[in-house]
mmCIF file of C-alpha atoms in Angstrom:
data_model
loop_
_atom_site.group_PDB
_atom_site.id
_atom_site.type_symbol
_atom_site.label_atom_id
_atom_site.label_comp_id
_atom_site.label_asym_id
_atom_site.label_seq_id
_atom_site.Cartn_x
_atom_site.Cartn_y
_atom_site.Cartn_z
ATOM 1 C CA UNK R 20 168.023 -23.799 61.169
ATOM 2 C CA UNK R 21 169.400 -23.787 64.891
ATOM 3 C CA UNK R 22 168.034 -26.711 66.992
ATOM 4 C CA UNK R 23 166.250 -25.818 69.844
ATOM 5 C CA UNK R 24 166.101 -27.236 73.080
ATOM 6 C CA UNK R 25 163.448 -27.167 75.918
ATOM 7 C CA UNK R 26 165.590 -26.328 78.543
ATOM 8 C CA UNK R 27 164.469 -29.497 80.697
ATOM 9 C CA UNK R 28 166.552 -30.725 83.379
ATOM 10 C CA UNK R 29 166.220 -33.193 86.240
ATOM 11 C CA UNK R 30 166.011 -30.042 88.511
ATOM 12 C CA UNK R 31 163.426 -28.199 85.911
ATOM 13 C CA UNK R 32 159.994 -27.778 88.448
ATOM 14 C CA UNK R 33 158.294 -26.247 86.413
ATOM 15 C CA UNK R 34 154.443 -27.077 86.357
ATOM 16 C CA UNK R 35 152.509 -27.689 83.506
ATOM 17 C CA UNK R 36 148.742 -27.704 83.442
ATOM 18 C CA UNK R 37 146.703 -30.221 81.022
ATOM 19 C CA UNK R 38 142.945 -29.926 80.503
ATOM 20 C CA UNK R 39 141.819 -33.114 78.424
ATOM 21 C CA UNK R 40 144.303 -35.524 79.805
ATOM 22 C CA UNK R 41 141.559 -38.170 80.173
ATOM 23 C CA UNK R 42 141.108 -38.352 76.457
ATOM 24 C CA UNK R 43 143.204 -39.918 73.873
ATOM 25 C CA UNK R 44 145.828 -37.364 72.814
ATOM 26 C CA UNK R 45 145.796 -35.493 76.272
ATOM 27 C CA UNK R 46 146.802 -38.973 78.076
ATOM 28 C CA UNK R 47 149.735 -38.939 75.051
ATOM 29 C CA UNK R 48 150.735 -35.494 75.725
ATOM 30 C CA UNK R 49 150.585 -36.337 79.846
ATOM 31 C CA UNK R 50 153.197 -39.272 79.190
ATOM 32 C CA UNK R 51 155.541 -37.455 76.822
ATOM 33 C CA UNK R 52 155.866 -34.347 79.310
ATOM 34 C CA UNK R 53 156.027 -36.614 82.661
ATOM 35 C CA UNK R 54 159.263 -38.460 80.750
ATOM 36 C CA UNK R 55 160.788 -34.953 79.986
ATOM 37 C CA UNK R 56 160.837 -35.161 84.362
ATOM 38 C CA UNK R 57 158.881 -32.427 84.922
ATOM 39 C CA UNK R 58 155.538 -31.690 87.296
ATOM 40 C CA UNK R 59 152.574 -32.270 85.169
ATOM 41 C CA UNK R 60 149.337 -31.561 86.440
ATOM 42 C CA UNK R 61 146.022 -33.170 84.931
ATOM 43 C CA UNK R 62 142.982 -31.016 85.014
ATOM 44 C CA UNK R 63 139.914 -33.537 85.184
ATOM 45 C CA UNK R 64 136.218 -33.458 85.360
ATOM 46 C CA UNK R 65 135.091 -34.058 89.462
ATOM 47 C CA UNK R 66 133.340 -36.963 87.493
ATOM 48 C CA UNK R 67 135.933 -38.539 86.078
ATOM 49 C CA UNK R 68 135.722 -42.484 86.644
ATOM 50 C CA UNK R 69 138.324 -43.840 89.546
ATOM 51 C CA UNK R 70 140.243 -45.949 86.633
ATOM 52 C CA UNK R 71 141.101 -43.112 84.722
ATOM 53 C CA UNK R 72 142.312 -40.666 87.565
ATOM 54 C CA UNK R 73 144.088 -43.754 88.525
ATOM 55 C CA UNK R 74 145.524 -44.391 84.785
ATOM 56 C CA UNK R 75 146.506 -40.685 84.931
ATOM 57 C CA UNK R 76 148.565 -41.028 87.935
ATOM 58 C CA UNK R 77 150.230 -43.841 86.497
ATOM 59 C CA UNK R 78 151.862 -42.034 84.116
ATOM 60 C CA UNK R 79 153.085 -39.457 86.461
ATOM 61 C CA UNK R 80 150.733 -36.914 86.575
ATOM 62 C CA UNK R 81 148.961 -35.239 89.820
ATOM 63 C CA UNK R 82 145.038 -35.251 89.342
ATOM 64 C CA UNK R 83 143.067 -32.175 90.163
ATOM 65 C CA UNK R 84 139.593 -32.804 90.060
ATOM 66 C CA UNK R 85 137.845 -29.260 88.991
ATOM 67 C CA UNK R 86 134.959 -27.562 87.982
ATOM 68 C CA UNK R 87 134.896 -25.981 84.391
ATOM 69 C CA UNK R 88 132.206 -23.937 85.310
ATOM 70 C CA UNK R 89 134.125 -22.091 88.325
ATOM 71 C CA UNK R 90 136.274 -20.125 87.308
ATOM 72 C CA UNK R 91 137.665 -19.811 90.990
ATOM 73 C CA UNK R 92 138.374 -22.837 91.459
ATOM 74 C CA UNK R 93 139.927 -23.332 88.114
ATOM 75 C CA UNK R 94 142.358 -20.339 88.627
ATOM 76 C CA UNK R 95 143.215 -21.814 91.983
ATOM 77 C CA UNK R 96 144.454 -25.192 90.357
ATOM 78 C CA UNK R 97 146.228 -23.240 87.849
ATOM 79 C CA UNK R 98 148.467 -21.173 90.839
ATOM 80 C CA UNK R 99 152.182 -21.584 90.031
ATOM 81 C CA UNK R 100 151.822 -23.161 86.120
ATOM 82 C CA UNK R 101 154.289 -22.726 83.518
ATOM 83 C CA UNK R 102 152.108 -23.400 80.815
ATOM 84 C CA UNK R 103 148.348 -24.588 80.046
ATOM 85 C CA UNK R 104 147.918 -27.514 77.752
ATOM 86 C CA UNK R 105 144.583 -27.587 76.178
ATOM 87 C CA UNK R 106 143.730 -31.045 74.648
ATOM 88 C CA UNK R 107 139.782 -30.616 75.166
ATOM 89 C CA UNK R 108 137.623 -31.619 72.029
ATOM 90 C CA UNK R 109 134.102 -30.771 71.297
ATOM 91 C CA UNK R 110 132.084 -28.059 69.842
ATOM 92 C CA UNK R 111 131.263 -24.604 70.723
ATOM 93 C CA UNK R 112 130.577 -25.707 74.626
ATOM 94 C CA UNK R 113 133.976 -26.627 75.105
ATOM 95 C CA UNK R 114 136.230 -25.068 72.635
ATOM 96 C CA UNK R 115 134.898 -21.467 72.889
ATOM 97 C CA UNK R 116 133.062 -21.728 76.534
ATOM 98 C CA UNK R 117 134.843 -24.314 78.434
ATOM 99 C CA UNK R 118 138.346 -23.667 76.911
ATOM 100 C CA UNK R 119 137.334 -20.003 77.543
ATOM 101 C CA UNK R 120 137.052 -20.186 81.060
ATOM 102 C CA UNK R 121 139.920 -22.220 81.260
ATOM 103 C CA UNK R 122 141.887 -19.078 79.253
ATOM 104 C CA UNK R 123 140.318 -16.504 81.362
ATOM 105 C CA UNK R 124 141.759 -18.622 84.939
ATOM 106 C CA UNK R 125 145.300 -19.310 83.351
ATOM 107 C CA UNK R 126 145.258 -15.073 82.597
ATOM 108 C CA UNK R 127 143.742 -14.548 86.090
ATOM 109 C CA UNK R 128 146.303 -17.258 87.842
ATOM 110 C CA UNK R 129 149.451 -15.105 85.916
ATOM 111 C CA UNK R 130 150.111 -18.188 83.431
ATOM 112 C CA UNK R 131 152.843 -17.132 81.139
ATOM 113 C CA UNK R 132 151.959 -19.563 77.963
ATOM 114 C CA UNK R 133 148.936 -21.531 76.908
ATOM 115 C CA UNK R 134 148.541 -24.050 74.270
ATOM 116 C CA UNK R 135 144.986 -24.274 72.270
ATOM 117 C CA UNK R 136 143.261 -27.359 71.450
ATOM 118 C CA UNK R 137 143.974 -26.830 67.549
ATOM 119 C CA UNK R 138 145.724 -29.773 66.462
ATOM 120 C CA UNK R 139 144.121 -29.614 62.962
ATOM 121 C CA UNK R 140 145.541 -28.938 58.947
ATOM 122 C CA UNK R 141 146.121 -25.344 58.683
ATOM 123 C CA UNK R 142 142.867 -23.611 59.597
ATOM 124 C CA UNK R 143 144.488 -20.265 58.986
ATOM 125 C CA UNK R 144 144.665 -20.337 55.652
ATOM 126 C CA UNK R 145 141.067 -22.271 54.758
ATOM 127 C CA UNK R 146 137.985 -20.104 54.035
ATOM 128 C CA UNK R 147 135.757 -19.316 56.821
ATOM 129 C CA UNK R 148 132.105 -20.456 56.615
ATOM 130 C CA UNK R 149 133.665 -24.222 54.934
ATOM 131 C CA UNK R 150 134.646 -26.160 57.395
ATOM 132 C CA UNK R 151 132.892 -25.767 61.188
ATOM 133 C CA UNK R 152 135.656 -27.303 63.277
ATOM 134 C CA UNK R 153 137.975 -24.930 61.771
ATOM 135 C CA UNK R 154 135.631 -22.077 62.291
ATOM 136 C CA UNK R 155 135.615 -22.625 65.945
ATOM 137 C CA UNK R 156 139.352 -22.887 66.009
ATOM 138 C CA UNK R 157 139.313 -19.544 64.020
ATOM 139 C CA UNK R 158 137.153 -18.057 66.519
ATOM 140 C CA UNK R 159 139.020 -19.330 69.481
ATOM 141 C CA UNK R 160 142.091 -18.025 68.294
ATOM 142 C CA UNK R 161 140.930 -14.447 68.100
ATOM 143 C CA UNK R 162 139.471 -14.555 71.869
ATOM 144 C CA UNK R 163 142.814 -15.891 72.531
ATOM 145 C CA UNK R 164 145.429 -13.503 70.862
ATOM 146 C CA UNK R 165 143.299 -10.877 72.689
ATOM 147 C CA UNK R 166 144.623 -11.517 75.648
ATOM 148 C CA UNK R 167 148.543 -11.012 77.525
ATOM 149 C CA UNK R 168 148.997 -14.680 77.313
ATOM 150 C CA UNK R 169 151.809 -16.201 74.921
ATOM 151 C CA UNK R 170 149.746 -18.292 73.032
ATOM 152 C CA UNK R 171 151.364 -21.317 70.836
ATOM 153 C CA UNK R 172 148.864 -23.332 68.200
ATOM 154 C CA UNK R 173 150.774 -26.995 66.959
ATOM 155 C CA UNK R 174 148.999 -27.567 63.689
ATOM 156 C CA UNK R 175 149.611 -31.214 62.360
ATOM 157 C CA UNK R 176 147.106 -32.049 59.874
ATOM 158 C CA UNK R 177 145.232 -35.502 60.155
ATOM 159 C CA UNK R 178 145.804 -37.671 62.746
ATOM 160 C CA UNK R 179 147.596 -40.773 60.615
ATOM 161 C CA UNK R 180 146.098 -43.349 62.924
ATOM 162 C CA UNK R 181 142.739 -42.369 60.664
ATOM 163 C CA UNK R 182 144.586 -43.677 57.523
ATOM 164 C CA UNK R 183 143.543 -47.413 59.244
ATOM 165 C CA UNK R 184 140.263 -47.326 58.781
ATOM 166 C CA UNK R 185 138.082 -44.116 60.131
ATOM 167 C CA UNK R 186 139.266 -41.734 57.056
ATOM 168 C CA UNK R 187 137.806 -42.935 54.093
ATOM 169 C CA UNK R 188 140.593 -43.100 51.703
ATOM 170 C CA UNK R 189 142.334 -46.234 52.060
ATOM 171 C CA UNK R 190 139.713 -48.787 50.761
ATOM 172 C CA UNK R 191 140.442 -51.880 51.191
ATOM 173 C CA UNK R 192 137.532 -54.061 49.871
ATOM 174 C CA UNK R 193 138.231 -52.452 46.459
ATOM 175 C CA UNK R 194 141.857 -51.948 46.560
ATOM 176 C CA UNK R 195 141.583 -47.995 45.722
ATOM 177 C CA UNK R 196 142.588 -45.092 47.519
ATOM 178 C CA UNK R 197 139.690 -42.535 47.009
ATOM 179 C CA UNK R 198 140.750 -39.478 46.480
ATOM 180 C CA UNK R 199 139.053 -35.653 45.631
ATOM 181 C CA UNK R 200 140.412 -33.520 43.060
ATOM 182 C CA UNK R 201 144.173 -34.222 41.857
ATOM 183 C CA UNK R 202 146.116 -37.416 42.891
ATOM 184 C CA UNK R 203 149.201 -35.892 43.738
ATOM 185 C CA UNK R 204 148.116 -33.428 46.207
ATOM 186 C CA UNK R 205 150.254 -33.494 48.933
ATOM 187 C CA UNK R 206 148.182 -34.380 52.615
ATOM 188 C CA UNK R 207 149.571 -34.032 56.023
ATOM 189 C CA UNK R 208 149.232 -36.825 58.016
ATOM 190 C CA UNK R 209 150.836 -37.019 62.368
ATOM 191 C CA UNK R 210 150.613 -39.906 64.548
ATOM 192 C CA UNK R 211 148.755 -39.176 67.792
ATOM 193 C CA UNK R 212 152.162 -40.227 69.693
ATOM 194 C CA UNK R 213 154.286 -37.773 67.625
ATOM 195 C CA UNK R 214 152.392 -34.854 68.075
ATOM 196 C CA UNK R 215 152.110 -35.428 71.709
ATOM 197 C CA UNK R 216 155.542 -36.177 71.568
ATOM 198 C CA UNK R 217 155.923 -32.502 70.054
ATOM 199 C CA UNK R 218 153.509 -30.808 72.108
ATOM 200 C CA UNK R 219 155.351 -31.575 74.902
ATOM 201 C CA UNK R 220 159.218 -30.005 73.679
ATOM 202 C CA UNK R 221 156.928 -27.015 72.565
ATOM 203 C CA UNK R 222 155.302 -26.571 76.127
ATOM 204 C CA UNK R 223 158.733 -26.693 77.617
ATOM 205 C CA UNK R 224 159.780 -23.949 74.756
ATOM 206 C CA UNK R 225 160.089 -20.551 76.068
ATOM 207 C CA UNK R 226 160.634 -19.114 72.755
ATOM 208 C CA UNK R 227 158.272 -21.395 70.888
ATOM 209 C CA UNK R 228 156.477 -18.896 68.072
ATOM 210 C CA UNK R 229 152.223 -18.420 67.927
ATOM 211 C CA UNK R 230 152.226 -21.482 65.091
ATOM 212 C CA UNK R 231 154.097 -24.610 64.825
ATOM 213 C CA UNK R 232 153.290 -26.583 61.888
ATOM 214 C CA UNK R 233 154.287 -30.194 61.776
ATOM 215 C CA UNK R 234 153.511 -33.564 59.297
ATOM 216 C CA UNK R 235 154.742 -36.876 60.661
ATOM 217 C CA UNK R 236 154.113 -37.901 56.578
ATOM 218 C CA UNK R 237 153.207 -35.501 53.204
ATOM 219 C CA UNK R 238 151.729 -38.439 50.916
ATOM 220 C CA UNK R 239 149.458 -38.085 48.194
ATOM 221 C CA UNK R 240 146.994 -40.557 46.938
ATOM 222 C CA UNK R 241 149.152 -41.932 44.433
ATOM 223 C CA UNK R 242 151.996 -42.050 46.693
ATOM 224 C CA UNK R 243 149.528 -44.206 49.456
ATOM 225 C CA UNK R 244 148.218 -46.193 46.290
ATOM 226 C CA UNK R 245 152.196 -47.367 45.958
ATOM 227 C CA UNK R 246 152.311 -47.917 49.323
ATOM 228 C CA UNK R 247 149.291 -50.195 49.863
ATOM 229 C CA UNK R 248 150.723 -52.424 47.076
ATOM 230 C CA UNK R 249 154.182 -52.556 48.423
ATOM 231 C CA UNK R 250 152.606 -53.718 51.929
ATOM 232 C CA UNK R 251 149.728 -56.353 50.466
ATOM 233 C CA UNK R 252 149.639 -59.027 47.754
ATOM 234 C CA UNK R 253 146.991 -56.590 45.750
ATOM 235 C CA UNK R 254 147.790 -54.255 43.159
ATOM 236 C CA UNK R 255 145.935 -50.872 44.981
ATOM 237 C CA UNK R 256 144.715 -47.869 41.923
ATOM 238 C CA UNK R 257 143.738 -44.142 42.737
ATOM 239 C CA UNK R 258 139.635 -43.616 42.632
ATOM 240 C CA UNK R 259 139.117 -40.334 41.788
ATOM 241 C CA UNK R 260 135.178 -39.388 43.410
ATOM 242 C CA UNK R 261 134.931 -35.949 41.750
ATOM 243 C CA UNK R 262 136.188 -32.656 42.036
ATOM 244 C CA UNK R 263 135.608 -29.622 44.839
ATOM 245 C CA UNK R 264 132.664 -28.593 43.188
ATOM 246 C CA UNK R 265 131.111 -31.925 43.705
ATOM 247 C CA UNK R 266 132.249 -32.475 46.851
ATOM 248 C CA UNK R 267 130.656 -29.411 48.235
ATOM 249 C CA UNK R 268 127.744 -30.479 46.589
ATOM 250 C CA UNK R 269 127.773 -34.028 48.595
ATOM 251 C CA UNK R 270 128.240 -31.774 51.777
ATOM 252 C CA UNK R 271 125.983 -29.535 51.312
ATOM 253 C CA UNK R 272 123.528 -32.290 50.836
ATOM 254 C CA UNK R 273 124.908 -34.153 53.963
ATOM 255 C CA UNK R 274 124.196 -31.466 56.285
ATOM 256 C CA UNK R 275 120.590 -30.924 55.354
ATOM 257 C CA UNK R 276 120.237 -34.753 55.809
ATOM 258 C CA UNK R 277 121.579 -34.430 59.438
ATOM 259 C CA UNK R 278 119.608 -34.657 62.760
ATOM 260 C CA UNK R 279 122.134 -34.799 64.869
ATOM 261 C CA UNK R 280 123.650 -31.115 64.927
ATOM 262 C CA UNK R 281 125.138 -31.688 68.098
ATOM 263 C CA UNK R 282 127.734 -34.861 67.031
ATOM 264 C CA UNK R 283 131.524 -33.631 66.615
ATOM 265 C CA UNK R 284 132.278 -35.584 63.389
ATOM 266 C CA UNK R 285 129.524 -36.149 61.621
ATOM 267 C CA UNK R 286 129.868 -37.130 58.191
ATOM 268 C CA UNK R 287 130.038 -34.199 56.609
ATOM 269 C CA UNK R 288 132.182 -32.167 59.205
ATOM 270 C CA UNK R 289 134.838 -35.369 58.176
ATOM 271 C CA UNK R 290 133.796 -34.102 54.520
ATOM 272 C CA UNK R 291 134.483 -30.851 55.008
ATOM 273 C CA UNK R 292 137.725 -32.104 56.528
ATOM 274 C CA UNK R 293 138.726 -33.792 53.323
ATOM 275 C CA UNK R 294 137.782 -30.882 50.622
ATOM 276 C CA UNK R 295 140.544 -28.533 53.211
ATOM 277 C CA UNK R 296 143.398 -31.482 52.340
ATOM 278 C CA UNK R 297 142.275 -32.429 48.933
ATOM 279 C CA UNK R 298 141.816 -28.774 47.660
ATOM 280 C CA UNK R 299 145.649 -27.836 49.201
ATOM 281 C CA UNK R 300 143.687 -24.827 51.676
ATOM 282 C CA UNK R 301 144.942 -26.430 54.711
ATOM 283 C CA UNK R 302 148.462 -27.929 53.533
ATOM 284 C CA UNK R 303 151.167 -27.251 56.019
ATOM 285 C CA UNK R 304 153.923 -25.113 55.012
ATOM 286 C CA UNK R 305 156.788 -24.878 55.995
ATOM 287 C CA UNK R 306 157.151 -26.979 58.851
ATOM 288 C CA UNK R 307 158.906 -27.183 61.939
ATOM 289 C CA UNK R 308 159.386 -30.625 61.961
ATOM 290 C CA UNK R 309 163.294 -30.025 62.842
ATOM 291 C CA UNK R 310 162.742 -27.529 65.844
ATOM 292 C CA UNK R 311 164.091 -29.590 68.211
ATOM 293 C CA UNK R 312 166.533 -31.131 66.257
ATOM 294 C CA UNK R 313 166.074 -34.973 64.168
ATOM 295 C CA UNK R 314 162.804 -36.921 65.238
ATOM 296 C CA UNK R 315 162.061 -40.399 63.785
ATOM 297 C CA UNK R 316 158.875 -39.469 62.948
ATOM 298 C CA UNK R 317 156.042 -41.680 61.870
ATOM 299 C CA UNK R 318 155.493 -42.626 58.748
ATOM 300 C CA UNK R 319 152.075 -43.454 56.586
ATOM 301 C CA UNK R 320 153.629 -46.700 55.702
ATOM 302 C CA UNK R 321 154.689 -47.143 59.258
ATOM 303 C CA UNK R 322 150.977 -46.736 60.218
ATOM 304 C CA UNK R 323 149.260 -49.093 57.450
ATOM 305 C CA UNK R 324 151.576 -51.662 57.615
ATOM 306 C CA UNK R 325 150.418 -52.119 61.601
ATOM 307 C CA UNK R 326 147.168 -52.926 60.137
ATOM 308 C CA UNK R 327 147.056 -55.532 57.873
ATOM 309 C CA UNK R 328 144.882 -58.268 58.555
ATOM 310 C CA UNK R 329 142.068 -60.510 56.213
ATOM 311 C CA UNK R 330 140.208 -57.481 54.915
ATOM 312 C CA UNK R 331 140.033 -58.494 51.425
#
């Protein structure tokens, strides 16, 4: 495949827009971009603390403190961008209403591209009415490819940094990797930094198609139980908790046991999560890991080894 560039340049002006830069992965994606020397503007909440705006323009950034809920004013701070960077996380509210208005500004301010808040396993290819993040995505992207803007979706599975503690696979009180299904299914696990990293050469990507796809690592559970027991003094075995029928059972269950329908991950959203890797639905294929040419991309060793400490 032909490397591509991104066309950046010390003299490259162009703007680019980013709603979400005072979370995690939008402050990632704010860095990356502002060392590709570009003009990077950082949509932001009028209540968003002093210390963040101030982190923001640390990084390089210009703050523009908007409304969500005004369109007017949200096309107005959008006058003259390249490209819209979505990083905004939530539920309905924000992907489909907020990140709505947000589309419907960057059509009626002339934006040529837009980026979605996806950054997700493959949520084209799992089945609707399984997995509610994914149906919103899936929702979202119809409202978007509805409309004259070029719209590109960067799809990079889980976010490896989960692999430390917040996904529950890696156990390490037992010295198992848990694992749904069949051991050697390939999952798709990206660093936060590298698919910021991405995000930003595929924002400054004129050609840059609807879908990227992109897996820092592809490890399976047998391949992370190897890995846990090169990288400690404990000999680490696969778990296996059931199969996808069972699993769907457990979620099922999990929901109907819930109170809190409002909370972005609960339990068995992270559930539903794990039957979309474990069953292969949302595997990424192929990938476009080599667009811009050879990355040192993160590994799932990289990230466990980082976070060793006196578990056991």
């Amino acid at each position: 495949m032909k490397k591509r560039t991104a066309s950046s340049t010390n003299t490259d002006r162009r703007i680019f827009a980013i709603a979400g830069g005072s979370g995690d992965l939008g402050l990632r994606v704010i860095e990356a971009l502002c060392q590709k020397e570009v003009s990077v503007r950082a949509l932001v909440r009028k209540e968003t603390s002093f210390d963040i705006c101030h982190l923001i323009k640390q990084k390089g950034a210009d703050v523009h403190l908007v409304d969500f809920d005004d369109v007017l004013s949200l096309t107005t701070a959008l006058e003259g961008v390249h490209c819209v960077i979505s990083t905004l996380n939530g539920l309905e509210p924000v992907l489909i209403d907020t990140q709505g208005k947000l589309l419907n500004a960057a059509v009626q301010a002339g934006v040529p591209r837009f980026i979605p808040s996806d950054f997700s396993l493959d949520f084209t290819k799992t089945i609707a009415g399984q997995n509610r993040n994914m149906d919103i995505r899936r929702d979202f992207k119809k409202r978007l490819d509805a409309t004259p803007i070029q719209a590109t979706s960067i799809l990079c599975g889980a976010f490896a940094d989960l692999l430390t503690g917040q996904a529950p696979i890696v156990i390490k009180k037992l010295n198992r990797i848990l694992y749904w299904g069949n051991p050697d299914q390939a999952l798709n696990f990206t660093t936060r930094d590298d698919a910021a990293h991405f995000t930003a050469l595929a924002a400054m990507d004129n050609d840059a198609p609807r879908i990227l796809r992109i897996s820092g690592d592809t490890v399976s559970a047998n391949a992370l139980a190897n890995i846990m027991s090169a990288l400690t003094d404990y000999h680490y075995k696969t778990l296996r908790a059931g199969g996808m029928k069972r699993l769907g059972l457990l979620i099922t269950l999990a929901r109907k046991l819930d109170t809190q329908k409002t909370d972005v991950f609960p339990a068995w959203q992270g559930m539903q999560y794990i039957r979309d890797m474990f069953s292969g639905r949302g595997q990424l294929e192929p990938l476009d890991n080599e667009r811009y040419g050879k990355y040192a991309w993160t590994s799932a060793q990289t990230v466990l080894a980082s976070n060793q400490d006196d578990d056991h």
